[in-house]
Each structure stands twice: as C-alpha cells, then as structure tokens.
XYZ file of C-alpha atoms in Angstrom:
634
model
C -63.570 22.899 -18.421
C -64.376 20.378 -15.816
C -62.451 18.989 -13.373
C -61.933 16.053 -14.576
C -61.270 17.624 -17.455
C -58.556 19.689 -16.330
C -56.991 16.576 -14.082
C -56.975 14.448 -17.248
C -55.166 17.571 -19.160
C -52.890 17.832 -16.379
C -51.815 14.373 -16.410
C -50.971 14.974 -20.046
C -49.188 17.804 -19.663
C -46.761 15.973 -17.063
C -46.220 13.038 -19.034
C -44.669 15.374 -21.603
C -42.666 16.898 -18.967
C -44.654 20.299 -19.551
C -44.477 20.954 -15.707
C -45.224 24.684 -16.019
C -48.134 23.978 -18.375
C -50.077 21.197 -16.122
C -49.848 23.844 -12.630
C -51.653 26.397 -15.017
C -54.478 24.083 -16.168
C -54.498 23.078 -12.431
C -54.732 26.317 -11.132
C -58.334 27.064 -11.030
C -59.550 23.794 -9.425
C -56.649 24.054 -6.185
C -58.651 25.109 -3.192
C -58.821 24.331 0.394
C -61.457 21.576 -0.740
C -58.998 20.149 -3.382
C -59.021 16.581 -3.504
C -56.409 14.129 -2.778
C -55.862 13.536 -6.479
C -55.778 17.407 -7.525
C -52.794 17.764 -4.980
C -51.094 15.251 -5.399
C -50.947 16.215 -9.169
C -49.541 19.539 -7.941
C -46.971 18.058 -6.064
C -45.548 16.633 -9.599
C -45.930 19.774 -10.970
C -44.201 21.967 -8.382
C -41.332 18.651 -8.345
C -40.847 19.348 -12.144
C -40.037 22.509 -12.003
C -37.716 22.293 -8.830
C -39.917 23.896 -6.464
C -38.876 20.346 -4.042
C -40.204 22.075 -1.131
C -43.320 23.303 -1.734
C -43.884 20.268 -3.822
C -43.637 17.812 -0.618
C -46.153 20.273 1.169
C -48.547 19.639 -1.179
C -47.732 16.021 -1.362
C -48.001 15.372 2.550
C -51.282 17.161 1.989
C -52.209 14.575 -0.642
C -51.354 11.893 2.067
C -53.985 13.432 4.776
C -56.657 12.944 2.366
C -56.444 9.493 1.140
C -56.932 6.074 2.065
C -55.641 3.606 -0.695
C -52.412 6.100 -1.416
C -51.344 7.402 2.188
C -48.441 5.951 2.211
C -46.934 6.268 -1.630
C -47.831 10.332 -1.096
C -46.016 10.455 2.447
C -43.344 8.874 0.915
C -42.523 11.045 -1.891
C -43.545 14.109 0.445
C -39.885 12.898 2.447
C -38.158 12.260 -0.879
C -38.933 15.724 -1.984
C -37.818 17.339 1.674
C -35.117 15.325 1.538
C -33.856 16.792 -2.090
C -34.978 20.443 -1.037
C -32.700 19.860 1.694
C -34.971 19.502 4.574
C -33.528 16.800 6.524
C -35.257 16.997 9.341
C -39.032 16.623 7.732
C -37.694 13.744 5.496
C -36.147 11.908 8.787
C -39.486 12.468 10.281
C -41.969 11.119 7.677
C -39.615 8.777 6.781
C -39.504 7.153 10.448
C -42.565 7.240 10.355
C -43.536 5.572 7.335
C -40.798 2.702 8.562
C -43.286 1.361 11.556
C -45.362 0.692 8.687
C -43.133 -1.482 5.860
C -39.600 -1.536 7.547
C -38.588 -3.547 4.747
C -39.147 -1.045 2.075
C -35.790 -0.034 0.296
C -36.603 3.685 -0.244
C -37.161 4.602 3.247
C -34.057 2.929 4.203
C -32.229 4.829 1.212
C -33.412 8.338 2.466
C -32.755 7.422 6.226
C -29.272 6.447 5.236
C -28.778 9.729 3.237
C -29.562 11.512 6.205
C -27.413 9.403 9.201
C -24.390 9.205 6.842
C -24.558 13.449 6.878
C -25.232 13.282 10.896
C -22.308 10.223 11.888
C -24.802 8.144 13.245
C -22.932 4.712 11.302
C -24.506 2.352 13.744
C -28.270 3.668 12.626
C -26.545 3.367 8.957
C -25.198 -0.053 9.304
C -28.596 -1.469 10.511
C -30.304 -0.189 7.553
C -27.914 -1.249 4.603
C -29.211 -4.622 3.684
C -32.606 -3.344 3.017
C -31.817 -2.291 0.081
C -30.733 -5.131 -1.182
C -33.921 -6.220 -2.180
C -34.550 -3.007 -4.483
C -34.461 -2.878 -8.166
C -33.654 1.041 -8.216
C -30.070 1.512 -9.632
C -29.478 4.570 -6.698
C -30.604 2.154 -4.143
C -28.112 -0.610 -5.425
C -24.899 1.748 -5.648
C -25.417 2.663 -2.340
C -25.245 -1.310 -0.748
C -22.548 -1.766 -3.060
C -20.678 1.104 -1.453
C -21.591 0.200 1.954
C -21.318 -3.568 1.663
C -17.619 -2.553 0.245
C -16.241 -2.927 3.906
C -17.492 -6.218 4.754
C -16.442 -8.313 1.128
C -18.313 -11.837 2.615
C -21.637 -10.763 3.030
C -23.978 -12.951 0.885
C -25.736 -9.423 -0.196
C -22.823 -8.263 -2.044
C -23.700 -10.685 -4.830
C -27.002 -10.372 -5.016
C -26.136 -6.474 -5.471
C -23.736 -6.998 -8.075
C -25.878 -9.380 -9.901
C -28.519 -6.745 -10.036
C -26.356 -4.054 -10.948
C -24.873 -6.443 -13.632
C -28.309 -6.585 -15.677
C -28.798 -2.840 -14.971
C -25.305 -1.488 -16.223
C -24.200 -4.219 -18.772
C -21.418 -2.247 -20.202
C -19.774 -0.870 -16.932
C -16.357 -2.728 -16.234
C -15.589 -2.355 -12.902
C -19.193 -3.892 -12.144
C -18.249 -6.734 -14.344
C -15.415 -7.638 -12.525
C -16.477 -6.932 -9.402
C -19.967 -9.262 -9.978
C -17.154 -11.739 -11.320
C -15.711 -11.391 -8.177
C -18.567 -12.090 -5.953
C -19.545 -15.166 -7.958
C -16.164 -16.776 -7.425
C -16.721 -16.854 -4.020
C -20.050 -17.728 -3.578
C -19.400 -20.906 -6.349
C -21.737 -19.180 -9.223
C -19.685 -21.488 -11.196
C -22.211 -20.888 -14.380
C -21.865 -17.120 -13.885
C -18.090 -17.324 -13.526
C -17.233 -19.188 -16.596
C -19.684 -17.239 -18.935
C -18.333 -13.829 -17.612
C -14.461 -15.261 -17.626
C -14.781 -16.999 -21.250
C -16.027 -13.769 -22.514
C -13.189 -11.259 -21.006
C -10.629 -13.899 -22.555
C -12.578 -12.984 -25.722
C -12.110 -9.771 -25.510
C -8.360 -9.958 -24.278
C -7.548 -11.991 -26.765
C -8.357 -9.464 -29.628
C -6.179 -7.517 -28.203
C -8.710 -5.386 -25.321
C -6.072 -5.568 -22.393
C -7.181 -1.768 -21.505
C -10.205 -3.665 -19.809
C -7.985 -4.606 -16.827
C -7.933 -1.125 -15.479
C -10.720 -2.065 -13.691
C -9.621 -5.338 -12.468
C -8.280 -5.284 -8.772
C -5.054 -7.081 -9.069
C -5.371 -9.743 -6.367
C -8.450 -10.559 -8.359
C -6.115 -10.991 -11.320
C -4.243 -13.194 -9.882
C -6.795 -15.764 -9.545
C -7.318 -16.292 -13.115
C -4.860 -14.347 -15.259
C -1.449 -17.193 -15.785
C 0.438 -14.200 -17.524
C 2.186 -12.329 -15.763
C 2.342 -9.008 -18.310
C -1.528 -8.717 -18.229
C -1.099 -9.058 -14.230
C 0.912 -5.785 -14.239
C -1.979 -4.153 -16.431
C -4.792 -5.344 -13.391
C -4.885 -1.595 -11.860
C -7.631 -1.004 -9.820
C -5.608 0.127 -6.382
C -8.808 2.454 -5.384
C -7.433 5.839 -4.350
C -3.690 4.829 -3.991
C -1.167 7.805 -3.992
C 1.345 7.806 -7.140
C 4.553 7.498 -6.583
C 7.231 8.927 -8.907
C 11.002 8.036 -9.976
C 11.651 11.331 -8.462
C 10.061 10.784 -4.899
C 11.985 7.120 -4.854
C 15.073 8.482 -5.469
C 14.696 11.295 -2.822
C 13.265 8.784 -0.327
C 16.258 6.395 -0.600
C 18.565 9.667 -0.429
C 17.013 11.055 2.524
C 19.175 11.638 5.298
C 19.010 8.685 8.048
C 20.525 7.942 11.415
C 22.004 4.211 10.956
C 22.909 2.284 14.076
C 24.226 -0.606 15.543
C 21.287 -2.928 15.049
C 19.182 -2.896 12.245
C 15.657 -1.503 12.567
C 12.926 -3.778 10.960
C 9.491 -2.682 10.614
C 6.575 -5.031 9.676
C 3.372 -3.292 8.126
C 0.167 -5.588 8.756
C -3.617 -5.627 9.691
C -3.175 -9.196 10.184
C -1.432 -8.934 13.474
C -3.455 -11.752 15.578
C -2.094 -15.307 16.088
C -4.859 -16.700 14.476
C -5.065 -15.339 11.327
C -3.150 -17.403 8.236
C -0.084 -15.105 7.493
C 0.651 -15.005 11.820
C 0.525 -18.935 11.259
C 3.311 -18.488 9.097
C 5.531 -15.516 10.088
C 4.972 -15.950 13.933
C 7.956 -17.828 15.312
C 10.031 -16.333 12.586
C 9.531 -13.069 14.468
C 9.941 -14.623 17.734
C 13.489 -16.218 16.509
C 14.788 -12.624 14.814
C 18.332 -11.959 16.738
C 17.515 -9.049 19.084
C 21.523 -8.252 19.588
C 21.697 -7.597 15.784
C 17.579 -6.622 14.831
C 15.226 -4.000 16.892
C 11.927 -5.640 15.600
C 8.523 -3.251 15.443
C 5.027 -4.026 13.863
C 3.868 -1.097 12.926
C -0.135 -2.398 13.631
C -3.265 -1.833 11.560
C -5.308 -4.870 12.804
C -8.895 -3.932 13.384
C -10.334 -3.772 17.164
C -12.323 -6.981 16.536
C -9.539 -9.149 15.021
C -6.976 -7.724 18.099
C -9.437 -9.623 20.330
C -8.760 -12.807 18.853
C -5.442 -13.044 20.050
C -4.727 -15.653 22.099
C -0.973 -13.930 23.141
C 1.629 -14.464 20.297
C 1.652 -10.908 19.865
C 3.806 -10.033 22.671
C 6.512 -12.340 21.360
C 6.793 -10.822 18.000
C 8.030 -6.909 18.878
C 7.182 -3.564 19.717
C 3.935 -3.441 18.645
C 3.008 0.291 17.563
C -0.950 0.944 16.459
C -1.362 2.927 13.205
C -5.057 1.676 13.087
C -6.421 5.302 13.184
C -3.825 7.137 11.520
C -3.883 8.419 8.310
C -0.898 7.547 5.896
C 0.861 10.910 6.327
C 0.612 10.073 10.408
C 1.700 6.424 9.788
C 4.443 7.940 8.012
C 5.755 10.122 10.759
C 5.360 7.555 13.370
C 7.890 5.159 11.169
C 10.230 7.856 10.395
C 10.365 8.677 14.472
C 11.291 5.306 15.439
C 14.263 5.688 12.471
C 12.952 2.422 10.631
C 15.640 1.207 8.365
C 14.093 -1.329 6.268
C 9.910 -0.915 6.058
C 8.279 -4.707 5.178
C 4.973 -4.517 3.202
C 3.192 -7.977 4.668
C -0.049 -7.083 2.672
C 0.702 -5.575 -0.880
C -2.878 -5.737 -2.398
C -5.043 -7.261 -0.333
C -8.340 -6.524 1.894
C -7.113 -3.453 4.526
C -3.721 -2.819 3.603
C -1.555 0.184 4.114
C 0.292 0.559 0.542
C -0.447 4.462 0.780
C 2.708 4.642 3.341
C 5.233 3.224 0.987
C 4.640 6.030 -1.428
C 5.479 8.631 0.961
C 8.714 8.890 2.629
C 8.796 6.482 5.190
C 11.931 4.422 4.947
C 15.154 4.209 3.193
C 14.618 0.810 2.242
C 10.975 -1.112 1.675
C 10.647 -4.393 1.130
C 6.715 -6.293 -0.259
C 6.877 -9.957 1.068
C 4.503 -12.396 1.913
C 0.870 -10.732 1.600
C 0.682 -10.242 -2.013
C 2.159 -13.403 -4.405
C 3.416 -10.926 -7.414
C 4.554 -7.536 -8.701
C 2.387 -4.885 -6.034
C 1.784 -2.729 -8.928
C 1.596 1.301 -7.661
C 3.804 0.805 -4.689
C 7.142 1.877 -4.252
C 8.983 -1.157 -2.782
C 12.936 -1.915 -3.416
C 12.918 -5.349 -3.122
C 10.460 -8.210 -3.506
C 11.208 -11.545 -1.476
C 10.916 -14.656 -2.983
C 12.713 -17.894 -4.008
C 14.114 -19.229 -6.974
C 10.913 -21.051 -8.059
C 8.594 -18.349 -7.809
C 10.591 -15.608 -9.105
C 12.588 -17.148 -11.849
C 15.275 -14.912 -13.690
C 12.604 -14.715 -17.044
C 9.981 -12.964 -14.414
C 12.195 -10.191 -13.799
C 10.766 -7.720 -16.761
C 7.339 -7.902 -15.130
C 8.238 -6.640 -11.512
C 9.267 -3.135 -10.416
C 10.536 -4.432 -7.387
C 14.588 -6.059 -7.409
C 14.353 -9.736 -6.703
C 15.866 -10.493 -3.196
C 15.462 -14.836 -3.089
C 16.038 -16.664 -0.363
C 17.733 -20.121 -0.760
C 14.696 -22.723 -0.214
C 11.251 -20.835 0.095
C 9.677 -17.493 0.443
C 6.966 -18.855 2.760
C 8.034 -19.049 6.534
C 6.030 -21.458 8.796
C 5.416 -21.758 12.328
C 5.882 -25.484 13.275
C 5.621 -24.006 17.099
C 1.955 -22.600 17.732
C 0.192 -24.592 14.622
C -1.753 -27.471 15.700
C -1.504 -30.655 15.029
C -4.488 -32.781 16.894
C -5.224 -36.699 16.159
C -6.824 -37.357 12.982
C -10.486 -37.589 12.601
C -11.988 -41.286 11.004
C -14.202 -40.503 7.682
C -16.906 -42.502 8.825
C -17.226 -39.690 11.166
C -17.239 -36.890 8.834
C -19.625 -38.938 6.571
C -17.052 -40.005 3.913
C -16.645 -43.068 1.791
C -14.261 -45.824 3.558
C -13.075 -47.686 0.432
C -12.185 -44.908 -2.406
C -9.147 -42.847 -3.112
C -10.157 -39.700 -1.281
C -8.824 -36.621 -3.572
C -9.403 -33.575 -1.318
C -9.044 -29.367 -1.886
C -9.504 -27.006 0.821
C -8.453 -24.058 -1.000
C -10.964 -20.738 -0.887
C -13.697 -21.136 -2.985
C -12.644 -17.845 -5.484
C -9.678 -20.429 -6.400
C -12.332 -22.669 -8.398
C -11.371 -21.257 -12.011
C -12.928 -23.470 -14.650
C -9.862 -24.254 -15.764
C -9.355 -25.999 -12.384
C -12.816 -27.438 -12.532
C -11.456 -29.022 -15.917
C -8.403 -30.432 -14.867
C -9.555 -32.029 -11.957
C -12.742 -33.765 -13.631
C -10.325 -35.100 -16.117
C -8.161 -36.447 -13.030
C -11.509 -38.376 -11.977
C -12.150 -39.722 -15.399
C -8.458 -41.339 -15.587
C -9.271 -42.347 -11.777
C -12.894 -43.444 -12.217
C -12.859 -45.335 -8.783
C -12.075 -41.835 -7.059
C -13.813 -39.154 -5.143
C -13.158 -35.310 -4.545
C -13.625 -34.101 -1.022
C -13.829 -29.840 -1.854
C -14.352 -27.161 0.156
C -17.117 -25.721 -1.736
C -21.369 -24.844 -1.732
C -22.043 -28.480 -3.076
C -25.643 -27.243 -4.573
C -23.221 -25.765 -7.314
C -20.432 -27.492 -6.951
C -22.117 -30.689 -7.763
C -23.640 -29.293 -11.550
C -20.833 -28.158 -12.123
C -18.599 -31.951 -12.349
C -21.925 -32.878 -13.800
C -21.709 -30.758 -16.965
C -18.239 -32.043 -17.004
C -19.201 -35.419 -17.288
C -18.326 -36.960 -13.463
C -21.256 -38.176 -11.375
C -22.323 -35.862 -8.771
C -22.047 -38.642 -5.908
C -18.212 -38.700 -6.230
C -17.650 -35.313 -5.046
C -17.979 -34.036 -1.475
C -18.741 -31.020 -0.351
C -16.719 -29.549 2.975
C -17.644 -26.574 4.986
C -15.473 -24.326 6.987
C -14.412 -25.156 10.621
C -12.147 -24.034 13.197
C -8.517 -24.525 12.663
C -7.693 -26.968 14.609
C -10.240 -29.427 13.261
C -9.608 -28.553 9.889
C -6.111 -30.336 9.879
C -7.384 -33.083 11.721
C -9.898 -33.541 9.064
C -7.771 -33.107 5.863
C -5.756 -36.251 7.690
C -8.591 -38.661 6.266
C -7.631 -37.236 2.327
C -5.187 -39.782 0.157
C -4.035 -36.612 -2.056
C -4.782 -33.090 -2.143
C -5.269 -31.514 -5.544
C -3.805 -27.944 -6.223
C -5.624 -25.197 -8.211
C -4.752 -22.655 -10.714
C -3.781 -20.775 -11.838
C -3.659 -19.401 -8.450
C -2.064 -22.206 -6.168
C -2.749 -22.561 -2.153
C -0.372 -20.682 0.004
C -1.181 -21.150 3.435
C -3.588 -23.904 2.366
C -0.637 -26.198 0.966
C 1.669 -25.744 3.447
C -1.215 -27.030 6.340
C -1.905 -29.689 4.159
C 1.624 -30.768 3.982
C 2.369 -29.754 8.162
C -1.120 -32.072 8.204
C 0.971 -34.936 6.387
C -1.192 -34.563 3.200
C 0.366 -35.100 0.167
C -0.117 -32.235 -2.485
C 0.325 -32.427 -6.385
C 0.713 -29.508 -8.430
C 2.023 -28.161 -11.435
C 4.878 -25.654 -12.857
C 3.128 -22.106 -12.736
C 3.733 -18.825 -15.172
C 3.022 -16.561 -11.945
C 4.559 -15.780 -8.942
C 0.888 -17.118 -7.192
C 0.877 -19.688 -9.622
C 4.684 -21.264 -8.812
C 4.173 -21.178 -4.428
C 3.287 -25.114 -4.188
C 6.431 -25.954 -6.051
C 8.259 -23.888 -3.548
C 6.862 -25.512 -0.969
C 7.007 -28.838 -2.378
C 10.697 -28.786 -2.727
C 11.161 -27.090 0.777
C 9.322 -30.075 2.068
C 11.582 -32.116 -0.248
C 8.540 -34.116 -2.418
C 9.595 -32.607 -5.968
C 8.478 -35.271 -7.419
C 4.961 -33.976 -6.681
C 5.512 -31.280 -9.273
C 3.917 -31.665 -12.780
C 5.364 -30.339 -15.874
C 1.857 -29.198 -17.170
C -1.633 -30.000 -17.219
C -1.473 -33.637 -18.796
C 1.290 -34.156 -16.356
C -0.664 -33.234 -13.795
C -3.505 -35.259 -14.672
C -1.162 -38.338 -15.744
C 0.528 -37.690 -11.841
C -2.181 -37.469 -9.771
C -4.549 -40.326 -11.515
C -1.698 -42.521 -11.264
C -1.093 -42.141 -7.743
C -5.067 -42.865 -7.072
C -4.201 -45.862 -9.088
C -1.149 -47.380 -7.330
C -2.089 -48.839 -3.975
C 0.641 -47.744 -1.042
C 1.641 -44.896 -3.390
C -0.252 -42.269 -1.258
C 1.102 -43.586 2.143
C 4.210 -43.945 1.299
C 4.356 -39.999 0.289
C 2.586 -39.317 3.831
C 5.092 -41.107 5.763
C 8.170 -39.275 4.033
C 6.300 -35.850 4.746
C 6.000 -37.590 8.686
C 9.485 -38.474 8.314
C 10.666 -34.695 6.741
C 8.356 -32.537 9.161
C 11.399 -31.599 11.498
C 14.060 -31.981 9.001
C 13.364 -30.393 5.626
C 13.196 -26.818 5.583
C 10.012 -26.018 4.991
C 8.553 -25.603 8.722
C 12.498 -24.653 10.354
C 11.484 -21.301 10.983
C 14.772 -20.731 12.895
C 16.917 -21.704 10.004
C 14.282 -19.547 7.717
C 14.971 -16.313 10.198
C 18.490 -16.632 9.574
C 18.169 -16.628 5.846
C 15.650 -13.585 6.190
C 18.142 -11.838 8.432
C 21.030 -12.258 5.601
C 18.832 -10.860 3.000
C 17.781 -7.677 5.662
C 21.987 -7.362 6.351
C 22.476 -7.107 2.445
C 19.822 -4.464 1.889
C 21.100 -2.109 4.892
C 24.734 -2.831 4.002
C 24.094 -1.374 0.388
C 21.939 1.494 1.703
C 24.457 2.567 4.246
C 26.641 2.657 1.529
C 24.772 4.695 -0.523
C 24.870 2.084 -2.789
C 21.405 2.039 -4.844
C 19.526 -1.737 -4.472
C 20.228 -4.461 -6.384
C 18.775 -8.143 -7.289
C 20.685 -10.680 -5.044
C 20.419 -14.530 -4.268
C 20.650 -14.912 -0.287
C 23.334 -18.264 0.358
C 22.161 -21.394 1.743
C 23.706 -22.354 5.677
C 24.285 -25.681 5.605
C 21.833 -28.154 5.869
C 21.460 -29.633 9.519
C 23.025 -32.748 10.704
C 18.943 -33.858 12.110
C 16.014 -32.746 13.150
C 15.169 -29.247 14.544
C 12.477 -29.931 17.273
C-alpha cells in the first residue's frame, strides 16, 4: 500500500472513530522523515484513544514541519497538554501562539483554564471577553460564568444570545438571555421570549420558574403566587421550621437599648437605597437604639463615599467573611433585631439569615416582595403595598408602618436649578411625558400602555430613558411616530433631577413600578401617574403618591391610567398646578420627613423586641400614626 494510500485509509478510519485501527494502517509509514500530514494524523489517532500526551508530541511535531498549518497543529498540541494535564507546555505554546492572533477565543479559553488553577484573576479577567466572539458552546459557558460578576457588561448578551440558539431548551439560559435583553432594550427579543413563557404558564407550566431569579420575576410577573414559585437563589442555604424556631429560642443577653443591625453592600452615600435610608439612620435615638451596619460594600463602591457613612453607625466590614464568620461577628456584638436591606438582589448576604444570627430578622427595603428562601420574621411595609389579601403569599409577618415603607433623605439629596429643554435638545411647545426608570422596567405591557397614552394625547411626546435605536421601532410597531419619543441617557445625579424638571408628567411602569426613581421624580417636583398594582413592587408609587399626598394620581387600572394621564396632557395648567402642590407638600407631607419616618421605624423595632423579650413568638402588627405636624419640617 502506498502512502497515500494508507493516509487516505487512515483518514477513514478516524472519521469512524476507529482510532486504534487508523495508528495501525499508519504504522509503517511513521519515521523520522514522516511528513507533516502523516503526524499530524497520528496525533488524532493517539487523541482518540486517550493517549493526550503523546498525542500533542506528535502534534507540535506536525507544527515544525508545516507552513500553511503551523499554527492550527501548535494549537491543538496545547489543547492536548492541557487535557493530559500538562499545564505548563499548554501555558507555553499557548502564549506563544497569542503574539500571533490574540484575539482567538481558544487560546484565551486554555490560558484561562490554567490562571483560574494558579490565582492569577487579574491575567483571567483580561482574557474573558475574548471569548465572546466564539461560537464553541465550552468557550461561551465559561464568559457566561465569568461575566456573572459584572451583570452590565454589553458581552453578557451577546453570550446569552449565542448560548440561546445553541441550547434552545435549557431554562435558566432562557431566562437569563431574557434578562440581558431587558436591559439592553432588545425589545423584539423580550416580547417574543415573554409572550411565549406566558404560553407556557398559562397551560399550567409554572415548574418553569425554578429557574427564574426572583427579582427578575418581579419585573414582569403581576401575580404574586407565581412570584413565590421564581426560585433561582443560586447556592442559598435552606432554612428549616426547626432551625427558626431554635434561632428565635436561643438564649440572648437583652439590654437597655435595643441593638439594630443593618445588613448591606450598598453602604456608600451615593448609591440609591443610602439616598433613601441615610438621614433615617442619622435621626435613630442613640439613648434608646445602638445602631451597627454590619458592611459588605465592595472596595470600589467604599471609595465613592463622599462621608455619610460616619453618621449612620458603627460600621463593622463583613466584606471578606464567609456567612458562618458574618454570623459570629453579629452574634458577638449581641444584635437584637438583624435588618435584611438587600433580600434578592445583586451581592447580598441572605446566607446569614439562615444561620443563627439574631433573635429577630427583619427584610425591608432592598427587595419589594416575599424574599423567598430566607428566614426573616417580619417584612416592612405599608398598608398599600402589603394589603391584608397579600398575606398568604409571604412567609414573612407583615409589620406596616402608618404612611410608607420607603424612607427618604430630604437632607443630602440634591436639588440644583432646573435645566431649559432647549438645552437638552427637547421640543418647547408639547406636553413632555417623561420615564427615567431602568431600562429592564420596559415590559411590553408598559410599551402598550404608554403608546395608547400618546394616541389619546396625539400632540404629546415621551422623553425615556432608553437605547433610542430600539426604543424608537418599538412605538413604531405600535403605531406612534418615532419623532415623538426621546431618548435620555444616564448622567450624574445631580443633573438628572435638574433635568427631569423640564418633564410635564412622568409615566410609571409595570408591572414593576419605580422605587427610588418615583420618589426623585416627586423630591424633583415631577408629577407621577400610576396605577393600583397586584405586587408588593407593583403597589410602591401608590405608597408614595399618598405619602406625598397626590392620590389622585393613582389609576384604578390600565384604561384609568390611560384615561388619567391623556387627560392631564390635555388640560392646560393641569400639570403645573400638580407641580406646585408637590412644591408646596415637599416639607410637609410625609413622604421626605425622615425624622417623623425614624420614629415610626423605631415603634415597629420596640414592638418586635418587646414580644421577643417576652418570649412571645412574632406577630403581624400595624405601627400607629404620631400626629401629623402643625407645618413644615425643614
């Protein structure tokens, strides 16, 4: 036989997989003359039968010899090291090979193998986006892993879309490529992918939602028993009935003053929730509360600070301890009542509230619903957001505060001059509808609602905070010209509420409402109209609302909400009119008193420690109104 003969058998023999079979027909024709082909064929051979190492020897071979295929042999040559375990000769090729196509996916793949083994992060963080551009599912499951830590990188959704195609049937990819293309305004992709998990929840597939994370859910789910079935919590520790009851039966030192601890990443003055909760902590009564945040705020956030932080507490750092070490620091500083400010949401600490830390926990503020898999007592809210029907659908008891949930700084948020639209590049002479709300927010049911607002207002605009190249089709498919709507980008605080000043009327969203986003539109003086909710996350404007004291701003539905807002673009004065009462109710509604809120907080903390000091077991209790103040408070 020939040898082209035998190299044309051989390459027969491995496309059957008959590894053992091509070396033997190879056999005769491997000397120290073979050629680059004959080797290289060898190298497949030796692969298939899981002889890696002596496989890549031949294949490096292969790579000395040719011209047109150096680099495709070198490169499987580190592969094969790498698989056989030889780290060291893969690393080495492989760095190699990079000074030639530094872009190329597989190096970066094997290079990142190797430096995630060794600790070198840094080397591994430089390298992750190149594979981004691959098509090879390993290569994609390993950006989506790394890119898991920073959520707004662009690459995510290009990974997920990819992924997507290559693993149609794989839930969690589903809803995590859902999640991606909220934020990045896929609108196309999002209501394709959303219509068809209604589809499926509608027959009756609610078992889907296992793989749903459940601040995800509460974007787009309005019920709130399908919101307790969203249960992807990652690698959350279970809590029992058991450990609960032996955790509030622990033995505990009670004292004079009442020992509050906060549990946060978020503990920088500029992020939203400090907006809020910041002079609340500042006004807590230090005779009667010993205040500590127990603090797991990364480095690069903590630099932010401009100084609130030392007005708020003893500030302890749990940032590098595990849970079980989080734990013991809590339980040595004899923490009575243990807040949750996070619940389920990006780098929280739920894993310590399943342990043993406190004898009373409390979720508040971080997480706008039940925080399925977490073993809190007591959830705070307010009469509007957790109405007596809701109770069913929360683990927690409901502790409600008289007038709203949602504390607010009036003290360190800003409130500069407002900005003219001629210099933002905005129409003078329409009714300027505006949303600032994150972009994930945009559910096509909002997208819906609102274009119907503009039909019944046809002389209106939108001014969103959106990626207008998608934003824009996606009014036009609902039938509103793409020149009434307005695209905003982010900006620094500051001159994002003097901005939103230049708005007539800002338009809520849903099923998830704004939070933090309606209350600075309303501390702006920006009138907001919403509608009654069925969620916790879906009810917070018309908590706000009332604190603000504009109830009339609350629609009974979604033709009430179109009939409200279209008539208000309609009525000349209308719009100012509602600005100057929120000018006029700034310092003397509740809403932004965030002494008179700290006093209400403090009552519900009193009646939680006075029935655990009892050893009375918790129970749901409405926190009494003080009586409303004779003027302003500032």
């Amino acid at each position: 036989m020939t040898v082209d003969a035998r190299i044309q058998e051989a390459r027969a023999r491995l496309e059957t997989r008959r590894y053992g079979e091509a070396l033997a027909v190879l056999q005769p024709i491997i000397t120290p003359d073979s050629s680059e082909e004959v080797l290289a064929l060898v190298g497949e051979a030796l692969a298939g039968m899981g002889h890696k190492a002596d496989a890549a020897e031949f294949f490096e071979s292969a790579a000395a010899l040719s011209q047109s295929a150096a680099y495709d042999h070198a490169r499987r040559a580190a592969e094969l090291h790498l698989a056989a375990g030889n780290d060291d000769k893969a690393q080495l090729i492989a760095l190699r090979l990079l000074q030639q196509r530094p872009e190329d996916p597989a190096l970066a793949f094997m290079l990142i193998t190797i430096f995630e083994k060794t600790g070198e992060l840094q080397l591994v963080d430089a390298l992750k986006h190149r594979l981004v551009e691959s098509e090879v599912p390993e290569h994609l499951q390993m950006a989506a892993r790394l890119l898991a830590s920073d959520p707004y990188s662009p690459s995510n959704a290009v990974v997920y879309r990819k992924l997507r195609a290559l693993f149609p049937n794989d839930p969690y990819i589903r809803f995590t490529h859902l999640g991606f293309a909220r934020e990045r305004c896929e609108f196309e992709v999002v209501e394709k992918e959303e219509a068809a998990i209604r589809a499926e929840l509608a027959r009756g597939n609610t078992a889907i939602l296992q793989f749903e994370e459940p601040h995800a859910a509460l974007i787009w789910l309005e019920d709130e028993a399908l919101l307790r079935k969203a249960a992807n919590t990652g690698a959350l520790p279970l809590y029992t009935e058991e450990s609960r009851r032996r955790r509030r039966a622990m033995p505990h030192r009670w004292g004079e003053r009442i020992r509050i601890g906060y549990v946060s990443s978020d503990l920088w003055d500029d992020h939203a929730t400090m907006r809020l909760l910041g002079d609340v902590l500042r006004h807590h009564d230090r005779n009667r509360f010993e205040i500590t945040l127990f603090c797991a705020t990364p480095e690069k956030y903590r630099s932010f600070d401009g100084g609130g932080r030392s007005g708020w507490g003893k500030i302890v750092s749990i940032r590098e301890m595990d849970d079980a070490a989080a734990e013991a620091a809590i339980r040595a500083r004899g923490i009575d009542i243990l807040v949750d400010l996070k619940g389920h949401t990006g780098n929280h600490r739920c894993g310590i509230f399943n342990r043993q830390a406190a004898p009373v926990q409390v979720a508040w503020l971080g997480f706008p619903g039940s925080a399925a898999g977490v073993d809190c007592d007591y959830v705070i809210g307010d009469r509007f957001t957790l109405p007596d029907g809701s109770a069913p659908h929360f683990h927690e008891l409901f502790c409600r505060l008289p007038e709203s949930y949602q504390p607010n700084d009036p003290s360190a948020r800003q409130r500069p001059a407002a900005v003219s639209r001629a210099a933002l590049g905005l129409p003078e002479d329409v009714f300027l509808f505006a949303s600032f709300n994150g972009t994930k927010k945009l559910t096509p049911g909002t997208l819906d609602i609102w274009a119907e607002v503009l039909k019944e207002a046809p002389e209106a605009h939108l001014w969103i905070m959106a990626h207008g190249q998608t934003v824009k089709p996606a009014f036009a498919r609902r039938g509103i010209d793409p020149a009434r709507i307005h695209p905003a980008s982010k900006c620094a605080y500051a001159d994002h509420i003097a901005r939103v000043q230049a708005a007539d009327l800002a338009l809520d969203t849903f099923p998830c409402n704004g939070h933090t986003t309606t209350s600075d539109m309303l501390w702006a003086g920006l009138p907001v109209v919403t509608m009654k909710g069925q969620t916790f996350a879906g009810r917070v404007s018309e908590s706000l609302l009332h604190a603000i004291g504009l109830p009339e701003l609350v629609a009974e539905g979604r033709e009430g909400f179109v009939a409200l807002a279209s008539a208000i673009a309609r009525s000349p004065g209308t719009s100012d009119a509602l600005k100057a009462r929120l000018e006029e109710n700034r310092f003397r509604a509740p809403l932004f008193d965030s002494e008179r809120f700290c006093r209400h907080l403090e009552a519900a903390f009193r009646t939680m420690a006075d029935r655990a000091r009892a050893g009375e077991p918790p129970a749901a209790f409405d926190v009494p109104a003080l009586p409303p103040r004779a003027g302003t408070f500032r």
